Coordinates of C-alpha atoms and ligand atoms in Angstrom, one line a residue:
X1 CA 0.0 -0.1 0.0
X2 CA 1.3 3.5 -0.9
X3 CA 1.1 6.1 1.8
X4 CA 0.8 9.6 0.6
X5 CA 0.8 12.7 2.8
X6 CA 1.2 15.6 0.5
X7 CA -1.7 17.1 -1.5
X8 CA 0.4 17.8 -4.7
X9 CA 1.7 14.2 -4.6
X10 CA -1.8 12.7 -4.4
X11 CA -3.0 14.9 -7.2
X12 CA -0.2 13.8 -9.5
X13 CA -0.5 10.1 -8.6
X14 CA -4.3 10.1 -9.2
X15 CA -4.0 12.0 -12.5
X16 CA -1.6 9.3 -13.7
X17 CA -3.9 6.5 -12.6
X18 CA -7.0 8.1 -14.1
X19 CA -5.3 8.7 -17.4
X20 CA -4.2 5.0 -17.5
X21 CA -7.9 4.1 -17.4
X22 CA -8.2 2.9 -13.8
X23 CA -11.5 3.1 -12.0
X24 CA -10.9 4.8 -8.7
X25 CA -12.9 4.1 -5.5
X26 CA -12.6 6.4 -2.5
X27 CA -13.4 6.1 1.1
X28 CA -13.0 9.3 3.1
X29 CA -12.6 8.7 6.9
X30 CA -11.3 10.4 10.0
X31 CA -9.4 7.3 11.1
X32 CA -9.6 5.2 14.2
X33 CA -10.8 2.5 11.7
X34 CA -13.3 -0.1 12.8
X35 CA -15.3 -2.8 10.9
X36 CA -17.8 -0.2 9.6
X37 CA -15.0 1.5 7.8
X38 CA -13.5 -1.7 6.6
X39 CA -16.7 -2.9 5.0
X40 CA -16.9 0.3 3.0
X41 CA -13.3 -0.3 1.9
X42 CA -14.0 -4.0 1.0
X43 CA -16.9 -2.8 -1.2
X44 CA -14.6 -0.3 -2.9
X45 CA -11.8 -2.8 -3.4
X46 CA -14.3 -5.2 -5.0
X47 CA -16.0 -2.6 -7.3
X48 CA -13.0 -0.6 -8.5
X49 CA -9.4 -1.0 -9.8
X50 CA -7.9 1.2 -7.3
X51 CA -9.1 2.1 -3.7
X52 CA -7.9 5.2 -2.0
X53 CA -8.8 5.7 1.8
X54 CA -8.2 9.2 3.3
X55 CA -7.6 9.6 6.9
X56 CA -8.0 13.2 8.0
X57 CA -9.5 14.5 11.2
X58 CA -11.0 17.6 9.6
X59 CA -10.8 20.6 12.0
X60 CA -13.4 22.6 10.2
X61 CA -16.2 20.2 10.8
X62 CA -15.9 20.1 14.5
X63 CA -18.1 22.6 16.3
X64 CA -16.8 21.4 19.7
X65 CA -13.0 21.8 20.4
X66 CA -13.0 19.0 23.0
X67 CA -14.5 16.6 20.5
X68 CA -11.7 17.5 18.1
X69 CA -9.0 17.3 20.6
X70 CA -10.2 14.0 22.1
X71 CA -11.1 12.4 18.7
X72 CA -9.2 9.1 18.7
X73 CA -6.1 9.0 16.4
X74 CA -4.6 5.5 15.7
X75 CA -2.8 6.0 12.5
X76 CA -0.3 3.1 12.9
X77 CA -3.0 0.6 13.6
X78 CA -5.1 2.0 10.8
X79 CA -2.3 1.6 8.3
X80 CA -2.0 -2.1 9.2
X81 CA -5.8 -2.6 8.9
X82 CA -5.9 -1.0 5.6
X83 CA -3.3 -3.4 4.2
X84 CA -5.5 -6.4 5.3
X85 CA -8.5 -5.2 3.2
X86 CA -6.4 -4.6 0.1
X87 CA -6.5 -0.7 0.1
X88 CA -4.1 0.6 -2.5
X89 CA -3.4 4.1 -1.4
X90 CA -3.7 5.7 2.0
X91 CA -3.9 9.5 1.8
X92 CA -3.2 11.1 5.2
X93 CA -2.6 14.8 4.8
X94 CA -1.6 17.4 7.3
X95 CA -4.2 20.2 8.2
X96 CA -1.7 22.8 7.1
X97 CA -1.5 21.4 3.6
X98 CA -5.3 21.0 3.2
X99 CA -6.0 24.5 4.6
X100 CA -3.2 26.6 3.3
X101 CA -5.3 29.6 4.2
X102 CA -8.5 29.8 6.3
X103 CA -11.4 28.9 4.1
X104 CA -14.1 31.6 4.1
X105 CA -16.4 29.7 1.7
X106 CA -19.9 29.3 2.9
X107 CA -22.1 26.5 1.6
X108 CA -25.9 26.6 2.1
X109 CA -27.9 23.4 1.9
X110 CA -31.3 25.0 2.7
X111 CA -33.8 23.0 4.8
X112 CA -31.5 20.0 4.8
X113 CA -29.0 21.6 7.1
X114 CA -31.6 23.4 9.3
X115 CA -32.6 20.1 11.1
X116 CA -30.9 17.5 13.3
X117 CA -27.1 17.5 12.8
X118 CA -27.3 20.9 11.0
X119 CA -29.3 22.4 13.7
X120 CA -27.3 20.9 16.6
X121 CA -23.8 21.3 15.2
X122 CA -23.6 24.8 13.6
X123 CA -21.0 25.0 10.8
X124 CA -20.5 21.1 10.8
X125 CA -21.9 20.6 7.2
X126 CA -20.0 23.6 5.9
X127 CA -16.8 21.9 7.1
X128 CA -17.9 18.6 5.7
X129 CA -18.8 20.1 2.2
X130 CA -15.4 22.0 2.2
X131 CA -13.3 19.0 3.0
X132 CA -15.3 16.6 0.7
X133 CA -14.9 19.1 -2.2
X134 CA -11.2 19.3 -1.6
X135 CA -10.8 15.5 -1.3
X136 CA -12.7 14.9 -4.5
X137 CA -10.4 17.4 -6.3
X138 CA -7.3 15.7 -5.0
X139 CA -8.4 12.1 -5.4
X140 CA -10.6 12.5 -8.5
X141 CA -12.6 9.3 -7.7
X142 CA -15.2 7.6 -9.9
X143 CA -17.0 6.4 -6.9
X144 CA -17.0 7.5 -3.3
X145 CA -18.4 5.5 -0.4
X146 CA -20.2 6.9 2.5
X147 CA -22.0 5.1 5.5
X148 CA -25.7 5.3 6.2
X149 CA -24.6 5.8 9.7
X150 CA -24.2 9.5 8.8
X151 CA -27.4 9.6 6.8
X152 CA -27.7 13.4 6.7
X153 CA -24.1 13.6 5.6
X154 CA -24.9 11.4 2.6
X155 CA -27.7 13.6 1.7
X156 CA -25.5 16.7 2.0
X157 CA -22.7 15.1 -0.1
X158 CA -25.3 14.1 -2.8
X159 CA -26.5 17.7 -2.9
X160 CA -23.0 18.9 -3.1
X161 CA -22.2 16.5 -6.0
X162 CA -25.3 17.5 -8.0
X163 CA -25.0 21.2 -7.1
X164 CA -21.3 21.5 -8.1
X165 CA -21.4 18.9 -10.9
X166 CA -18.8 16.6 -9.4
X167 CA -18.3 13.6 -11.7
X168 CA -18.5 11.2 -8.8
X169 CA -21.0 8.4 -8.0
X170 CA -22.0 8.5 -4.3
X171 CA -22.5 5.0 -2.9
X172 CA -24.4 4.7 0.5
X173 CA -23.4 1.6 2.5
X174 CA -25.6 0.2 5.3
X175 CA -24.9 0.6 9.0
X176 CA -22.5 -1.9 10.6
X177 CA -23.4 -2.7 14.1
X178 CA -21.8 -4.4 17.2
X179 CA -23.5 -7.6 18.3
X180 CA -25.6 -5.7 20.9
X181 CA -26.8 -3.3 18.2
X182 CA -24.6 -0.3 18.9
X183 CA -23.7 1.3 15.6
X184 CA -19.9 1.1 15.2
X185 CA -18.2 4.5 15.6
X186 CA -14.7 5.7 16.3
X187 CA -16.2 7.7 19.2
X188 CA -17.2 4.4 20.9
X189 CA -13.6 4.1 21.9
X190 CA -14.1 7.0 24.3
X191 CA -16.9 5.3 26.3
X192 CA -16.1 3.8 29.7
X193 CA -17.5 0.4 30.7
X194 CA -20.7 1.8 32.1
X195 CA -21.3 4.1 29.2
X196 CA -20.6 1.3 26.8
X197 CA -23.2 -0.8 28.4
X198 CA -25.8 2.1 28.1
X199 CA -24.9 3.0 24.5
X200 CA -26.9 0.3 22.7
X201 CA -30.1 2.0 24.1
X202 CA -29.9 4.4 21.0
X203 CA -30.6 1.3 18.9
X204 CA -33.1 0.2 21.5
X205 CA -35.0 3.5 21.1
X206 CA -34.9 3.1 17.3
X207 CA -36.4 -0.4 17.6
X208 CA -39.1 0.7 20.0
X209 CA -40.0 3.5 17.6
X210 CA -40.1 1.0 14.6
X211 CA -42.6 -1.3 16.7
X212 CA -44.9 1.6 17.3
X213 CA -44.8 3.1 13.7
X214 CA -48.2 2.6 12.1
X215 CA -50.0 1.9 15.4
X216 CA -49.4 5.2 17.2
X217 CA -49.2 8.9 16.2
X218 CA -45.8 10.4 15.7
X219 CA -46.0 12.6 18.9
X220 CA -46.7 9.6 21.0
X221 CA -43.8 7.6 19.5
X222 CA -41.5 10.5 20.3
X223 CA -42.8 10.6 23.8
X224 CA -42.2 6.9 24.2
X225 CA -38.6 7.3 22.9
X226 CA -38.0 10.2 25.4
X227 CA -39.4 8.2 28.3
X228 CA -37.4 5.2 27.5
X229 CA -34.1 7.0 27.3
X230 CA -34.8 9.3 30.3
X231 CA -34.8 6.0 32.3
X232 CA -31.2 5.4 31.3
X233 CA -28.4 6.6 33.5
X234 CA -25.6 8.1 31.3
X235 CA -27.9 8.9 28.3
X236 CA -29.0 12.4 27.5
X237 CA -31.2 12.5 24.4
X238 CA -30.5 15.4 22.0
X239 CA -33.1 14.7 19.3
X240 CA -35.2 11.9 17.9
X241 CA -37.0 12.5 14.6
X242 CA -39.2 10.5 12.3
X243 CA -38.1 11.9 8.9
X244 CA -38.5 11.7 5.1
X245 CA -35.6 9.5 4.1
X246 CA -34.6 11.8 1.1
X247 CA -35.1 15.3 2.4
X248 CA -34.8 14.4 6.1
X249 CA -37.6 16.8 6.8
X250 CA -39.1 15.8 10.2
X251 CA -42.6 14.4 9.9
X252 CA -45.6 15.0 12.2
X253 CA -47.6 12.2 10.7
X254 CA -46.9 9.1 8.5
X255 CA -48.9 7.2 5.9
X256 CA -49.3 3.5 5.2
X257 CA -46.7 2.4 2.7
X258 CA -44.4 5.4 3.4
X259 CA -40.6 5.0 3.9
X260 CA -39.3 6.9 6.8
X261 CA -35.8 7.4 8.4
X262 CA -35.8 7.3 12.3
X263 CA -32.9 9.5 13.4
X264 CA -31.4 9.9 16.9
X265 CA -28.5 11.7 18.6
X266 CA -27.7 11.4 22.3
X267 CA -24.8 12.0 24.6
X268 CA -23.7 8.9 26.4
X269 CA -21.6 10.3 29.2
X270 CA -19.5 12.9 27.4
X271 CA -19.6 11.3 24.0
X272 CA -22.1 12.3 21.4
X273 CA -23.4 9.4 19.3
X274 CA -25.8 9.3 16.4
X275 CA -27.8 6.4 14.8
X276 CA -30.7 5.9 12.4
X277 CA -32.9 3.3 10.9
X278 CA -34.8 3.2 7.5
X279 CA -38.3 1.7 7.9
X280 CA -40.9 0.9 5.3
X281 CA -44.3 1.2 6.9
X282 CA -45.6 -1.7 4.8
X283 CA -43.1 -3.9 6.7
X284 CA -43.9 -3.0 10.3
Ligands
AMP1 P1 -15.8 8.7 9.9 O1 -14.4 8.2 10.1 O2 -16.6 8.5 11.3 O3 -15.9 10.1 9.4 O4 -16.5 7.8 8.9 C1 -16.0 7.5 7.6 C2 -17.1 6.9 6.8 O5 -17.4 5.7 7.4 C3 -18.4 7.7 6.8 O6 -18.9 7.7 5.5 C4 -19.2 7.0 7.8 O7 -20.7 7.2 7.6 C5 -18.8 5.6 7.6 N1 -19.1 4.9 8.8 C6 -18.7 5.1 10.1 N2 -19.3 4.2 10.9 C7 -20.0 3.3 10.2 C8 -20.8 2.2 10.4 N3 -21.0 1.8 11.8 N4 -21.4 1.5 9.5 C9 -21.2 2.0 8.1 N5 -20.5 3.0 7.8 C10 -19.9 3.7 8.8

């Protein structure tokens, strides 16, 4: 596996690969790799000639300085894991090289960023859109793989790709979970034993909501989720929404046959976690 740190080096390398007709798959990450990341990478390795993984803890998408400072960084272990899945190129740039000057660009995604992660993490999606645009320019991928775990991020990236005519196919990959249902996340590494035990309750809340969909009104499902999580020590619910899976607009009522996305964010101890579930109301 090649390891490239410099922006001008990756640009040149990718230019050469593209001109020689290689299909490029790209998996952008912030490192501290887990099985969720590895499954995205395996999909890319299978579906493309060359797979590039980026590891970059992007400062501009963190609205909380502690979250940025404490974000797990395990580059040596990550490098070894990437070799095991057949990744061809690891791109691990330095922040100074990506942001040679402070970016003053402002993206606007309309209603999509006014809810959930957009509402609760001001500036987050601006940072995501900035870094994804930069990474797409450096890596010039044919396909880029994103996890459904960050459902709103996928919607933002799709809007970015359409809005700015990036010639990239965005692939959404399903959520990979631990055996107890907890969605895998680099931030899980920060949970202590008690918090780790409480963390699957986010998934529990989504399952509870799924069971009640179609039988109970939305406000009552939301109240049941709030009640369930308020009984958990260590868990502080930030939001739970039943949304349209494409626009992520929160719904106040649902219709038979409709597809919805159940979305949740909560603090478990000091660690903020998110999760979601796509549900077809015909199947509940
Ligand atoms: P991150 O390193 O957290 O920025 O994640 C890099 C990519 O991996 C993003 O597209 C995430 O949505 C995806 N990802 C993270 N956790 C999971 C998971 N548990 N299942 C599937 N994809 C994931």
